Short mmCIF file of N, CA and C and ligand atoms in Angstrom, two decimals:
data_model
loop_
_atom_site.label_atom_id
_atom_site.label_comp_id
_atom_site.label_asym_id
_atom_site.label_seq_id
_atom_site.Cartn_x
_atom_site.Cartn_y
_atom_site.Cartn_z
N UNK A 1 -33.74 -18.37 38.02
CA UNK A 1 -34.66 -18.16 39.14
C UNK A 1 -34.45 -16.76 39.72
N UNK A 2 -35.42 -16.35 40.67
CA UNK A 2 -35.61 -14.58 40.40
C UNK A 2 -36.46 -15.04 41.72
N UNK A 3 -35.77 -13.56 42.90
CA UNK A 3 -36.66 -14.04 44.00
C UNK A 3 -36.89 -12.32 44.15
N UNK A 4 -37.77 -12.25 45.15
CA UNK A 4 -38.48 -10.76 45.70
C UNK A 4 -39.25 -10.95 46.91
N UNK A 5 -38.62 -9.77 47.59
CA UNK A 5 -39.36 -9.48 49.08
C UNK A 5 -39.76 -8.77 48.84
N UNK A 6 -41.67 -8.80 49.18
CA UNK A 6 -41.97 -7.31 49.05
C UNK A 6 -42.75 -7.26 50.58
N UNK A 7 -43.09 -5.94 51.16
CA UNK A 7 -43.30 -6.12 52.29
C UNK A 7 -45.17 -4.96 52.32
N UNK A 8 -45.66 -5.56 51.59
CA UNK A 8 -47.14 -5.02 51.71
C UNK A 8 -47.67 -5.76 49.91
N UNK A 9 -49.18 -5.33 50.18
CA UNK A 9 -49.73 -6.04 49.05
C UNK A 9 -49.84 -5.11 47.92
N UNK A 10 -49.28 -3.66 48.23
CA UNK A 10 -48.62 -2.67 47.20
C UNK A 10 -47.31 -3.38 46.41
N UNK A 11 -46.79 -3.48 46.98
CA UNK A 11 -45.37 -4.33 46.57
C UNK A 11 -45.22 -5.41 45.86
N UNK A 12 -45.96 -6.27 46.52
CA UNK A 12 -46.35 -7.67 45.43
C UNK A 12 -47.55 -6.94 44.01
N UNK A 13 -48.35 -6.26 44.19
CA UNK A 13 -49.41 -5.74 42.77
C UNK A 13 -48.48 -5.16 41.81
N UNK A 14 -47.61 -4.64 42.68
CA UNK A 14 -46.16 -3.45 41.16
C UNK A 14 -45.51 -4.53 40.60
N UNK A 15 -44.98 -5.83 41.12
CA UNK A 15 -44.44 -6.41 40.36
C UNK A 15 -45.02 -7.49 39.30
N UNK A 16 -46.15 -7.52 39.78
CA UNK A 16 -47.27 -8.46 38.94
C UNK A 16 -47.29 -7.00 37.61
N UNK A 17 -47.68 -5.94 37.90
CA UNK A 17 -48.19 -4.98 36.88
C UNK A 17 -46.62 -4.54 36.54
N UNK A 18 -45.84 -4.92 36.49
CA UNK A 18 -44.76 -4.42 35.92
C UNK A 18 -44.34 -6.23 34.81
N UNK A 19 -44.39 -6.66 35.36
CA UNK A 19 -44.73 -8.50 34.55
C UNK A 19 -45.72 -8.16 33.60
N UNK A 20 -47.42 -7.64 33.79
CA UNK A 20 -47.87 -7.79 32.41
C UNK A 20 -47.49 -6.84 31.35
N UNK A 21 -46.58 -5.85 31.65
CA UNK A 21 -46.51 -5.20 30.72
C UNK A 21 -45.62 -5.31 29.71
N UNK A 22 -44.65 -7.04 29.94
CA UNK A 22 -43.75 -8.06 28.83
C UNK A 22 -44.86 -9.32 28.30
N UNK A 23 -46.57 -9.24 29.01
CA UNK A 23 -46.65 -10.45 28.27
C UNK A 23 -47.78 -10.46 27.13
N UNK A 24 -48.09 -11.66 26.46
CA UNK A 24 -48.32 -11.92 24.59
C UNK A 24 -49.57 -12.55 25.11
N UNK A 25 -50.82 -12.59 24.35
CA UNK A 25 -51.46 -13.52 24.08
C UNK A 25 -50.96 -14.65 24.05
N UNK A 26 -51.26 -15.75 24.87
CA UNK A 26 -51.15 -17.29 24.66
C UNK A 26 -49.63 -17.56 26.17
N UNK A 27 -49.78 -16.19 27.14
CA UNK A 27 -48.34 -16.71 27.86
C UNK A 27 -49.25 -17.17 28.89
N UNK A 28 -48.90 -18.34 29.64
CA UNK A 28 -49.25 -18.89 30.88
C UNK A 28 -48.65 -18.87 31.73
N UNK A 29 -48.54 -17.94 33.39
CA UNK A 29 -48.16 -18.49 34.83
C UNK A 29 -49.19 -18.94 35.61
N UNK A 30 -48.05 -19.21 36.39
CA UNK A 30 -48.76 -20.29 37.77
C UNK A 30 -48.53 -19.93 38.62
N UNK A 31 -49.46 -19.77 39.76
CA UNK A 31 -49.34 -19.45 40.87
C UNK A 31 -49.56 -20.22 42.22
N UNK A 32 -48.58 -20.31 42.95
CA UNK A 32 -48.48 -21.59 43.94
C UNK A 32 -48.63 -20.69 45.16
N UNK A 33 -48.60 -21.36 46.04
CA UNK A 33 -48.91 -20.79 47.77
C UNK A 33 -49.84 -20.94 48.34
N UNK A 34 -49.56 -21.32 50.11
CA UNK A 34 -50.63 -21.49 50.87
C UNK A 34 -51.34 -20.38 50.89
N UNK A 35 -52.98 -20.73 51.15
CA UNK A 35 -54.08 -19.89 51.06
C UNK A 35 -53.64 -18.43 52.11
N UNK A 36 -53.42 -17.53 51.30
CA UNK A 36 -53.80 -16.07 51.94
C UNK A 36 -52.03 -15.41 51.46
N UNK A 37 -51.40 -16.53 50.37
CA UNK A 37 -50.04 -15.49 50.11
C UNK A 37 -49.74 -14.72 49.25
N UNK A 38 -50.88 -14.84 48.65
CA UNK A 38 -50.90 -13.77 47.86
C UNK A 38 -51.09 -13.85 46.30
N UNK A 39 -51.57 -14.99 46.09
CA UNK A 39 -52.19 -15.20 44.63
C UNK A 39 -52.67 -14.49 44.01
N UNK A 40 -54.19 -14.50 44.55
CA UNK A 40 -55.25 -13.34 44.04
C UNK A 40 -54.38 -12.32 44.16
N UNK A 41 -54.62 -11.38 45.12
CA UNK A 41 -53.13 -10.25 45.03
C UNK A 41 -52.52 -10.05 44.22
N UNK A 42 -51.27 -10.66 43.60
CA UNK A 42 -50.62 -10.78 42.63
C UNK A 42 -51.28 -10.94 41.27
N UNK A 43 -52.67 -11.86 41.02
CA UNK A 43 -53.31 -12.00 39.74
C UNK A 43 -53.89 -9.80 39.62
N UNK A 44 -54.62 -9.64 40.92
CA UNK A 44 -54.92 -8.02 40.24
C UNK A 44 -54.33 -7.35 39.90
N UNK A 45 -52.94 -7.54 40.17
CA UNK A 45 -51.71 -6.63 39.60
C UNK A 45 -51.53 -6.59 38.27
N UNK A 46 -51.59 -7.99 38.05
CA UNK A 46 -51.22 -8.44 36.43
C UNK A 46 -52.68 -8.01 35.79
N UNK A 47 -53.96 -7.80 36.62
CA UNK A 47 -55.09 -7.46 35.53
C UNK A 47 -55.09 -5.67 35.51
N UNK A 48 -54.21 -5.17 36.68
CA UNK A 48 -54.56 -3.60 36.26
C UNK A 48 -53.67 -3.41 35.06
N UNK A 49 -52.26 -4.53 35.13
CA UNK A 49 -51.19 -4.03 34.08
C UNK A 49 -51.93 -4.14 32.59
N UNK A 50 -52.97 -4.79 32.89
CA UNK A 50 -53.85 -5.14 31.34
C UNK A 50 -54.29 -4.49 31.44
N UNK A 51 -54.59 -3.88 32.16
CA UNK A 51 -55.59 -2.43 31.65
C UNK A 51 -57.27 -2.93 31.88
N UNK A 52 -57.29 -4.15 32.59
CA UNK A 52 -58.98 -4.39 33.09
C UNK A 52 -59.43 -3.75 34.45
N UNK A 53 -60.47 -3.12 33.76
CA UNK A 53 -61.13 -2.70 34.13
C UNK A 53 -62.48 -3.23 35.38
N UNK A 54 -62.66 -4.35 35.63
CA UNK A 54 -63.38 -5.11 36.33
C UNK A 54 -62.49 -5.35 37.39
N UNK A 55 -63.01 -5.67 38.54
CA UNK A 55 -62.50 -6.12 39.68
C UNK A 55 -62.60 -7.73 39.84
N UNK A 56 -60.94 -7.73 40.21
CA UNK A 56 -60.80 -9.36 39.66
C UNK A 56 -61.09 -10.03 41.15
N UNK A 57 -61.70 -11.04 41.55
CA UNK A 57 -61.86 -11.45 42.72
C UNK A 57 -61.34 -13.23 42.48
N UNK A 58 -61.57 -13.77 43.64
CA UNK A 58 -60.60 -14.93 43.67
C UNK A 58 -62.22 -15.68 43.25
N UNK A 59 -61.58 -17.05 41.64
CA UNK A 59 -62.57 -17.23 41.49
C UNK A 59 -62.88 -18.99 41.56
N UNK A 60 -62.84 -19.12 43.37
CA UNK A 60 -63.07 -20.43 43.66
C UNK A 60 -64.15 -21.08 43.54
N UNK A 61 -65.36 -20.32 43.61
CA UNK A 61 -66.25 -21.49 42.82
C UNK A 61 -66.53 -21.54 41.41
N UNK A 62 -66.06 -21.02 41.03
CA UNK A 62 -66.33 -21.19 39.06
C UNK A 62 -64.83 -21.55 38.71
N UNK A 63 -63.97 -21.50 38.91
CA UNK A 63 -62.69 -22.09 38.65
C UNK A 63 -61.88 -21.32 37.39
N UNK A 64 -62.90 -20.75 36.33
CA UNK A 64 -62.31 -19.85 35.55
C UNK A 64 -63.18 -18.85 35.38
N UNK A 65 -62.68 -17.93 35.39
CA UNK A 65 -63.12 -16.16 34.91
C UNK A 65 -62.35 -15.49 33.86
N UNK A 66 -62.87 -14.94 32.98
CA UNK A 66 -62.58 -14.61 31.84
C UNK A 66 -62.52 -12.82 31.72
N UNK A 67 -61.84 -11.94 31.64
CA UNK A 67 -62.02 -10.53 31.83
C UNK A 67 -61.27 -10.02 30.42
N UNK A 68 -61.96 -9.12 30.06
CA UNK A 68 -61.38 -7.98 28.78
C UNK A 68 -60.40 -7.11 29.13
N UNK A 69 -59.29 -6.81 28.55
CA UNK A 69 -58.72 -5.82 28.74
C UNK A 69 -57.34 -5.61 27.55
N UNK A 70 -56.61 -4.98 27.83
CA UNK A 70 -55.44 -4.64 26.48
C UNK A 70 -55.32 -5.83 25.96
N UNK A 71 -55.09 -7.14 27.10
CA UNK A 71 -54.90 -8.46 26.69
C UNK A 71 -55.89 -9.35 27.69
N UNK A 72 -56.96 -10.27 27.15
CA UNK A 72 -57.70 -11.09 27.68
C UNK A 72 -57.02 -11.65 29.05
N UNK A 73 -57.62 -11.51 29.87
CA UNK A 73 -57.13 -12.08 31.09
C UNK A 73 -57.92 -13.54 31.36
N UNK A 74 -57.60 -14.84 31.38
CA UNK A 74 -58.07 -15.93 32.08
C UNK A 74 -57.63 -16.73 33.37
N UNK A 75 -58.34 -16.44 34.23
CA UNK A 75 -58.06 -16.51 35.65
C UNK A 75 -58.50 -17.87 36.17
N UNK A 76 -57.96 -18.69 36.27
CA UNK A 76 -58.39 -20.18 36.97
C UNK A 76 -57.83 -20.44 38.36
N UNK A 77 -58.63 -20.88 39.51
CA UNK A 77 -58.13 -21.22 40.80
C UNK A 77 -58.81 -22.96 40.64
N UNK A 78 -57.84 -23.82 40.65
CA UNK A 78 -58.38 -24.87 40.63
C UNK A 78 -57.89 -25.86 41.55
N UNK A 79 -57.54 -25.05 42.80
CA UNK A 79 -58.01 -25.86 44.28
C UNK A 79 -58.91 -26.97 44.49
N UNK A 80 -60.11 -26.42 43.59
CA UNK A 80 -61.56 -27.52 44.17
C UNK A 80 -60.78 -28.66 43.41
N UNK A 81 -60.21 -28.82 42.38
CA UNK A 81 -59.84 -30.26 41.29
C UNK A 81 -58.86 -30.83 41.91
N UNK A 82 -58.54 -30.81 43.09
CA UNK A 82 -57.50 -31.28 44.14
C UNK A 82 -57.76 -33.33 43.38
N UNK A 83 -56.88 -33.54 43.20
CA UNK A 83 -57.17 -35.35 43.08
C UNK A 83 -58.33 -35.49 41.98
N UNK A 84 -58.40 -34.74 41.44
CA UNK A 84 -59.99 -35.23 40.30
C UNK A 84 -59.23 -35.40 38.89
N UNK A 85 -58.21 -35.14 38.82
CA UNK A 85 -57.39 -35.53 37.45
C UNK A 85 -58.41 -35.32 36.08
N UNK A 86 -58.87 -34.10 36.85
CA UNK A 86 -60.60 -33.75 35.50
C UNK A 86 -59.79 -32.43 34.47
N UNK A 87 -59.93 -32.74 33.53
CA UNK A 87 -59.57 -31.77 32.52
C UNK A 87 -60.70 -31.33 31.64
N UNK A 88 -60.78 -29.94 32.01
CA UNK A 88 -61.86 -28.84 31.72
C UNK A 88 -61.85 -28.27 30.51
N UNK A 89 -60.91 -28.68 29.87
CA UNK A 89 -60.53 -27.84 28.35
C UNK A 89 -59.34 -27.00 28.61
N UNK A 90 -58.51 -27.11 29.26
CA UNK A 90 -57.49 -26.03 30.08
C UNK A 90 -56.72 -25.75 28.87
N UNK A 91 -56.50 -26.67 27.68
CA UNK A 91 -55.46 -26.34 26.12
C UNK A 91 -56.50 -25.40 25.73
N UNK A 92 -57.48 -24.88 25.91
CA UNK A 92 -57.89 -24.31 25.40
C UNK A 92 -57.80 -22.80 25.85
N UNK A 93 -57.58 -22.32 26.68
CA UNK A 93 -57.49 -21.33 27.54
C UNK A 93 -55.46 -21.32 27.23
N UNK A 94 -55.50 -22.26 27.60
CA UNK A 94 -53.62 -22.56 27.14
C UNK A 94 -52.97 -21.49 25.94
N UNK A 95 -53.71 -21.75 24.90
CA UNK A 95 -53.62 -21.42 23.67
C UNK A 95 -54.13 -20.48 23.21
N UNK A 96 -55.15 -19.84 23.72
CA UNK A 96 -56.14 -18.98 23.68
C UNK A 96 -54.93 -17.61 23.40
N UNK A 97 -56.36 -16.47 23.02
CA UNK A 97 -55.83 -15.60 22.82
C UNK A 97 -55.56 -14.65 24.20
N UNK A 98 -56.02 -15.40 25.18
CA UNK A 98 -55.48 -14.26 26.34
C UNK A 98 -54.15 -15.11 27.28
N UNK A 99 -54.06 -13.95 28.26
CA UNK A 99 -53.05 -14.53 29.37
C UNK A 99 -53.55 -15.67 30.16
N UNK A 100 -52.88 -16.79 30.45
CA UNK A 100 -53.69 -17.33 31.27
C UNK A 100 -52.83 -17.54 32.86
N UNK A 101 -53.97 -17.24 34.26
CA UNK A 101 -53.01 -17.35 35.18
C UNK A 101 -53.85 -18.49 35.84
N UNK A 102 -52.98 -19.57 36.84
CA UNK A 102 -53.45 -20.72 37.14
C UNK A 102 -53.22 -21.10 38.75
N UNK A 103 -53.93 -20.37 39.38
CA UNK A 103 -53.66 -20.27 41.39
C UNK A 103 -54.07 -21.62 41.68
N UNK A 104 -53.32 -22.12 42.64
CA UNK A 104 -53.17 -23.66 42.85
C UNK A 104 -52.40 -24.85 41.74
N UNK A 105 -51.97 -24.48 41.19
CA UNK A 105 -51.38 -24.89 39.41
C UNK A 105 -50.79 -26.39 40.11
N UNK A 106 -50.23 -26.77 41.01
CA UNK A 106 -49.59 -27.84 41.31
C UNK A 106 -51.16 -29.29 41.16
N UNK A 107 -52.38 -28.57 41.56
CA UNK A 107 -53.18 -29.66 41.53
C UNK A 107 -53.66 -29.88 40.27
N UNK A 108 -53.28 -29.26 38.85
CA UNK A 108 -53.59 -29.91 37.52
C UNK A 108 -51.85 -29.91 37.10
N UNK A 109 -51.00 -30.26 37.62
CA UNK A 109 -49.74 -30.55 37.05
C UNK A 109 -49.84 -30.63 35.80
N UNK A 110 -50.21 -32.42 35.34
CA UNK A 110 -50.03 -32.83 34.34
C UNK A 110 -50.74 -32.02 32.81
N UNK A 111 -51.88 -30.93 33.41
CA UNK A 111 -52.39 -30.38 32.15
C UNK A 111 -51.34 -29.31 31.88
N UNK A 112 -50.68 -28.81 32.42
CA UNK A 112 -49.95 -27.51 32.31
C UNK A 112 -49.00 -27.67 31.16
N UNK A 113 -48.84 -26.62 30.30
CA UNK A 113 -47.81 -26.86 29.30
C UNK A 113 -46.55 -26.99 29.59
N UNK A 114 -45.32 -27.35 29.18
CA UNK A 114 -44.11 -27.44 30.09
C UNK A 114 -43.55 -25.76 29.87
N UNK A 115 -43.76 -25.15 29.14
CA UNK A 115 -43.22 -23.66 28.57
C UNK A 115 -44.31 -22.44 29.84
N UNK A 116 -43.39 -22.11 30.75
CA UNK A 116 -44.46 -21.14 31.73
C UNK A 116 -44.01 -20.51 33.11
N UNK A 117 -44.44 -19.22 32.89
CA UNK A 117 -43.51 -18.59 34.20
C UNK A 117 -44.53 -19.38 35.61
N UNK A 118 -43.46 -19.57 36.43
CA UNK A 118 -43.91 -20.71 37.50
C UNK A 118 -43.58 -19.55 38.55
N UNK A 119 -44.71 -19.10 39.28
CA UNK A 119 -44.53 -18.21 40.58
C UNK A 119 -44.93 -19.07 41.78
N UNK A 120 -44.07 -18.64 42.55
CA UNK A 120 -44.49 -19.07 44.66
C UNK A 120 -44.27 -18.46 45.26
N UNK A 121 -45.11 -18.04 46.17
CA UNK A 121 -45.54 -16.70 47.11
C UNK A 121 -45.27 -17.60 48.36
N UNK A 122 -44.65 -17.22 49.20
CA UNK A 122 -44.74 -17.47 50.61
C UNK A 122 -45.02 -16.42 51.58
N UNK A 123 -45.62 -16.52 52.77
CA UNK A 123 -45.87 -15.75 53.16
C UNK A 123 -44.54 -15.81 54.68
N UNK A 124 -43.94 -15.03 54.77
CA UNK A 124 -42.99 -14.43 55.84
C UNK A 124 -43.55 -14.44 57.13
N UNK A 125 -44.30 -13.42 57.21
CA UNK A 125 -44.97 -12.83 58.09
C UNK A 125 -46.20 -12.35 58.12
N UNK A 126 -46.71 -11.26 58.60
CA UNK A 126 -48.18 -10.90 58.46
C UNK A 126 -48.29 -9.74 57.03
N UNK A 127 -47.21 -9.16 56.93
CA UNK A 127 -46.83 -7.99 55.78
C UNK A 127 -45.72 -8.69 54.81
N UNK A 128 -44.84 -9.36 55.25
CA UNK A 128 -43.99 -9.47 54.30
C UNK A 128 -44.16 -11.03 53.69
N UNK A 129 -44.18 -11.20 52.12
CA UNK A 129 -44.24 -12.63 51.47
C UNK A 129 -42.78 -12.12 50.66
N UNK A 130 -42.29 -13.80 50.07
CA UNK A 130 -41.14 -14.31 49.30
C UNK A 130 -41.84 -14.47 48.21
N UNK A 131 -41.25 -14.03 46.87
CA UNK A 131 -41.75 -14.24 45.67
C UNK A 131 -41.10 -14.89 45.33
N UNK A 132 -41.02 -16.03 44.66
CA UNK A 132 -39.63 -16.84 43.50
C UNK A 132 -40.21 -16.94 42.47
N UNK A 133 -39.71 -16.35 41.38
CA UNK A 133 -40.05 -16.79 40.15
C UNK A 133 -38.97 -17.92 38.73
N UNK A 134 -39.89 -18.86 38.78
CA UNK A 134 -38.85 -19.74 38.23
C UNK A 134 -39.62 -20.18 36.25
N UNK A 135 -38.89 -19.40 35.38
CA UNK A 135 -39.67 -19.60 33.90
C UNK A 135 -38.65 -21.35 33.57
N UNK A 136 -40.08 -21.21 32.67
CA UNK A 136 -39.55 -22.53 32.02
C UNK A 136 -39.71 -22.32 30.60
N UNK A 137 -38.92 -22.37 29.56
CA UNK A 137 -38.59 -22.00 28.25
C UNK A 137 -37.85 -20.37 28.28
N UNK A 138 -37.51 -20.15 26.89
CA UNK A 138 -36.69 -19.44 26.51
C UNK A 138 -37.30 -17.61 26.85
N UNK A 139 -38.46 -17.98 26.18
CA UNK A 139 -39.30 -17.21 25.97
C UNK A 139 -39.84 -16.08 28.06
N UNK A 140 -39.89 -17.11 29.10
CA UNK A 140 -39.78 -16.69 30.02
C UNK A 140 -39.08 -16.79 30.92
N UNK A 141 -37.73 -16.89 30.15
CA UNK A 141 -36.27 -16.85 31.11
C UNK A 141 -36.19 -15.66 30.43
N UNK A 142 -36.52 -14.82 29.22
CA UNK A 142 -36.45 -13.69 28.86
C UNK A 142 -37.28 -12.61 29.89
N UNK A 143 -38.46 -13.06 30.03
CA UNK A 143 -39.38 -12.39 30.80
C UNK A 143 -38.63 -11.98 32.08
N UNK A 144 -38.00 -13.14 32.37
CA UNK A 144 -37.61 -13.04 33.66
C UNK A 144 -36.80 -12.29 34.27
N UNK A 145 -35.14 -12.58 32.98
CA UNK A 145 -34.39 -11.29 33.12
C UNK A 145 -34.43 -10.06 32.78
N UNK A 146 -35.60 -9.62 32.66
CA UNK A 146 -36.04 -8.50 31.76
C UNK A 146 -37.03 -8.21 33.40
N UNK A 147 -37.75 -8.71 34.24
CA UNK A 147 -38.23 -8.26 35.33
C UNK A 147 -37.04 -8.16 36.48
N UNK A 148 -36.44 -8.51 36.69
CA UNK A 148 -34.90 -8.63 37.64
C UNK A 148 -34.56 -7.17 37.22
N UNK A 149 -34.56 -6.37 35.94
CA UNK A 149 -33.89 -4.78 35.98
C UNK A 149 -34.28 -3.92 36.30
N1 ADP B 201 -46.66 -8.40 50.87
C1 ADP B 201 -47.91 -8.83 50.59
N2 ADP B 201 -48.20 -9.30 49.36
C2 ADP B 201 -49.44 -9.77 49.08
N3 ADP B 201 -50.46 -9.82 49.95
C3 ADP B 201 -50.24 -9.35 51.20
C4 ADP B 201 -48.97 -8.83 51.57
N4 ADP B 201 -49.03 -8.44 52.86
C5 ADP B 201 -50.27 -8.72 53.27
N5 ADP B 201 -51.02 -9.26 52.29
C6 ADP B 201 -52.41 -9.71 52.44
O1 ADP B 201 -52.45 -11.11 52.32
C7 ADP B 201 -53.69 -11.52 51.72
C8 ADP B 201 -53.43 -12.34 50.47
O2 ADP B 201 -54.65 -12.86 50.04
P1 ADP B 201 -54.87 -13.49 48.61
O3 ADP B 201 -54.15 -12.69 47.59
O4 ADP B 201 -56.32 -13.69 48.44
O5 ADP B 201 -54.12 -14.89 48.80
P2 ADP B 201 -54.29 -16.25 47.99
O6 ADP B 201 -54.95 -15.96 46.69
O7 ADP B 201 -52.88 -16.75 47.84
O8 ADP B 201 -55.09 -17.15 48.87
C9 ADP B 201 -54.46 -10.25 51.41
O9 ADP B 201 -55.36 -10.00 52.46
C10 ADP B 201 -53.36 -9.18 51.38
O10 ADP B 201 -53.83 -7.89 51.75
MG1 MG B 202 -56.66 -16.84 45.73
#
């Protein structure tokens, strides 16, 4: 486990864009936190580190957004599926050839693969949020100690 204070939404975007620049086609995180800590935030970081070019916005009513860049970015906020235990094809995006990131990830638990960097943003204060990052498999306990240097 791997924690970070950053104290502006400069701070949290460098470490998201310093993260995509260890990850593969087919890696999945998750992103947890009450509304306004910095999800979205953190997802544009990881889409400038891809090199996309589009402006990524938070995408609560379509639930997934799909963007081009060095590495496919797939962006799901699936807040609205709160209790609907509805599965959208999410192995498919899972597996896919891009990154996939998953804001609200606790309300499709059971679709999530067990292998996946697991992020939670808290928010501190009005400037400063808590990052924890906790991987699950080998593959992003590597990621992990490899972002900690
Ligand atoms: N240290 C920080 N890290 C990330 N966002 C911050 C920080 N400080 C202030 N903010 C602000 O908090 C808000 C986070 O919003 P957003 O990323 O949309 O949250 P979420 O997707 O979790 O609902 C933005 O307005 C951002 O400017
Ligand atoms: Mg959001």
């Amino acid at each position: 486990m791997l924690m970070f204070k950053t104290q502006s939404e400069m701070e949290t975007k460098e470490i998201a864009i310093k993260l995509a620049e260890m990850l593969h086609p087919g890696d999945v995180i998750t992103l947890d936190g009450d509304l306004g800590a910095g999800k979205t935030t953190f997802t544009k970081g990881l889409a400038e580190g891809l090199e996309i070019k589009r402006t990524v916005n938070s995408p609560t009513y379509t639930i997934i957004k799909e963007y081009e860049g060095r590495i496919p970015l797939y962006h799901m906020d699936v807040y609205r599926l709160e209790g609907s235990e509805e599965d959208i094809g999410f192995d498919e995006y899972f597996e896919g050839e891009g990154v996939t990131v998953v804001e609200w990830s606790l309300f499709i638990e059971s679709y999530l693969p067990v292998n996946r960097l697991m992020i939670s943003i808290e928010k501190v204060d009005e400037q400063q949020r808590s990052i924890t990052i906790n991987p699950k498999g080998d593959r992003y306990e590597q990621i992990s100690k490899e972002l900690k240097e």
